[in-house]
Amino acid sequence: MKIYDWPTGPYPARVRIALAEKNLQSRVQFVSVNLWKGERKRPDFVAKKNYSGTLPVLELDDGTFIAECTAITEYLDALDGAPTLTGGTPREKGLIHMMSKRAELELLDAISVYFHHATPGLGPDVEIYQNAEWGFRQRDKALRGMHYFNAILERQPFVAGEVFSMADITVIGGLIFAGLVNLPVPAECEALQAWYARMQERSSVKNRVTMSESTEACV
């Protein structure tokens, strides 16, 4: 299998962490797609690999392409069931999917909009249109999201309950992005800060950027 991604990207981080948690790194080849040059938006990539022009993308041995972090993680879970990141029971699956979606909407995607619209983003060659007002609104939404997840983590050890899951990975991705854009977790969000400190000690999180990569570049 191949993973098309960019090693320091917050969205690719989600799949890299999932791969490491499931010890599947040896079964994939990483292919770098340069975010700063807009390679994921080039016509050939969009036409052949991912219509949305986003990363990461998983290419299976039969030539099938699977995009979207949630879809890729669900595939990896079905490929190898231990540990399970997307839930084992219907209740677990529902809760994990719900919390992961909330993490996307309230944190990760909001920070992405802030980055692309209210900061220099990926530069003028990539950021063709920017709306700073919308970007700052989404920054404020992300801060509210941090308070929401802080409240969740005040009463349970992980985002979706008692075990580490895809929901935790999505929040981790959001906080990685927050760090990249210098958007700190509010000081009063002590539970979220303590949880994130614990998550950063997991080898899957610490070593996500140093996973072996292909020298092949996507053009």
PDB file of N, CA and C in Angstrom, residues 70 74 86 92-102 160 166-167:
ATOM      1  N   THR A  70     -10.919   9.486   8.303  1.00  0.00           N
ATOM      2  CA  THR A  70     -11.826   8.541   8.954  1.00  0.00           C
ATOM      3  C   THR A  70     -11.968   7.271   8.129  1.00  0.00           C
ATOM      4  N   GLU A  74     -10.818   3.503   9.235  1.00  0.00           N
ATOM      5  CA  GLU A  74     -11.776   2.404   9.255  1.00  0.00           C
ATOM      6  C   GLU A  74     -11.275   1.232   8.406  1.00  0.00           C
ATOM      7  N   THR A  86     -11.686   2.210  15.939  1.00  0.00           N
ATOM      8  CA  THR A  86     -13.003   2.714  15.553  1.00  0.00           C
ATOM      9  C   THR A  86     -14.141   2.045  16.325  1.00  0.00           C
ATOM     10  N   GLU A  92     -19.791   1.577  20.891  1.00  0.00           N
ATOM     11  CA  GLU A  92     -18.459   2.157  20.787  1.00  0.00           C
ATOM     12  C   GLU A  92     -18.259   2.836  19.438  1.00  0.00           C
ATOM     13  N   LYS A  93     -18.687   2.158  18.371  1.00  0.00           N
ATOM     14  CA  LYS A  93     -18.532   2.725  17.034  1.00  0.00           C
ATOM     15  C   LYS A  93     -19.278   4.047  16.910  1.00  0.00           C
ATOM     16  N   GLY A  94     -20.491   4.095  17.442  1.00  0.00           N
ATOM     17  CA  GLY A  94     -21.280   5.308  17.376  1.00  0.00           C
ATOM     18  C   GLY A  94     -20.657   6.449  18.143  1.00  0.00           C
ATOM     19  N   LEU A  95     -20.214   6.183  19.370  1.00  0.00           N
ATOM     20  CA  LEU A  95     -19.610   7.229  20.195  1.00  0.00           C
ATOM     21  C   LEU A  95     -18.298   7.733  19.602  1.00  0.00           C
ATOM     22  N   ILE A  96     -17.478   6.813  19.133  1.00  0.00           N
ATOM     23  CA  ILE A  96     -16.184   7.210  18.572  1.00  0.00           C
ATOM     24  C   ILE A  96     -16.382   8.036  17.309  1.00  0.00           C
ATOM     25  N   HIS A  97     -17.291   7.595  16.449  1.00  0.00           N
ATOM     26  CA  HIS A  97     -17.543   8.358  15.224  1.00  0.00           C
ATOM     27  C   HIS A  97     -18.088   9.746  15.551  1.00  0.00           C
ATOM     28  N   MET A  98     -19.005   9.817  16.500  1.00  0.00           N
ATOM     29  CA  MET A  98     -19.581  11.103  16.895  1.00  0.00           C
ATOM     30  C   MET A  98     -18.509  12.047  17.418  1.00  0.00           C
ATOM     31  N   MET A  99     -17.661  11.571  18.335  1.00  0.00           N
ATOM     32  CA  MET A  99     -16.668  12.439  18.934  1.00  0.00           C
ATOM     33  C   MET A  99     -15.572  12.824  17.935  1.00  0.00           C
ATOM     34  N   SER A 100     -15.253  11.917  17.038  1.00  0.00           N
ATOM     35  CA  SER A 100     -14.270  12.245  16.014  1.00  0.00           C
ATOM     36  C   SER A 100     -14.812  13.312  15.071  1.00  0.00           C
ATOM     37  N   LYS A 101     -16.088  13.194  14.713  1.00  0.00           N
ATOM     38  CA  LYS A 101     -16.696  14.204  13.850  1.00  0.00           C
ATOM     39  C   LYS A 101     -16.745  15.555  14.551  1.00  0.00           C
ATOM     40  N   ARG A 102     -17.070  15.569  15.833  1.00  0.00           N
ATOM     41  CA  ARG A 102     -17.068  16.821  16.581  1.00  0.00           C
ATOM     42  C   ARG A 102     -15.665  17.425  16.632  1.00  0.00           C
ATOM     43  N   ALA A 160     -13.501   9.574  23.747  1.00  0.00           N
ATOM     44  CA  ALA A 160     -14.752   8.840  23.558  1.00  0.00           C
ATOM     45  C   ALA A 160     -15.057   7.872  24.694  1.00  0.00           C
ATOM     46  N   MET A 166      -9.886   6.555  17.604  1.00  0.00           N
ATOM     47  CA  MET A 166      -9.775   7.504  16.505  1.00  0.00           C
ATOM     48  C   MET A 166     -10.185   8.903  16.939  1.00  0.00           C
ATOM     49  N   ALA A 167     -11.099   9.012  17.890  1.00  0.00           N
ATOM     50  CA  ALA A 167     -11.516  10.328  18.375  1.00  0.00           C
ATOM     51  C   ALA A 167     -10.349  11.062  19.024  1.00  0.00           C
TER      52      ALA A 167
END
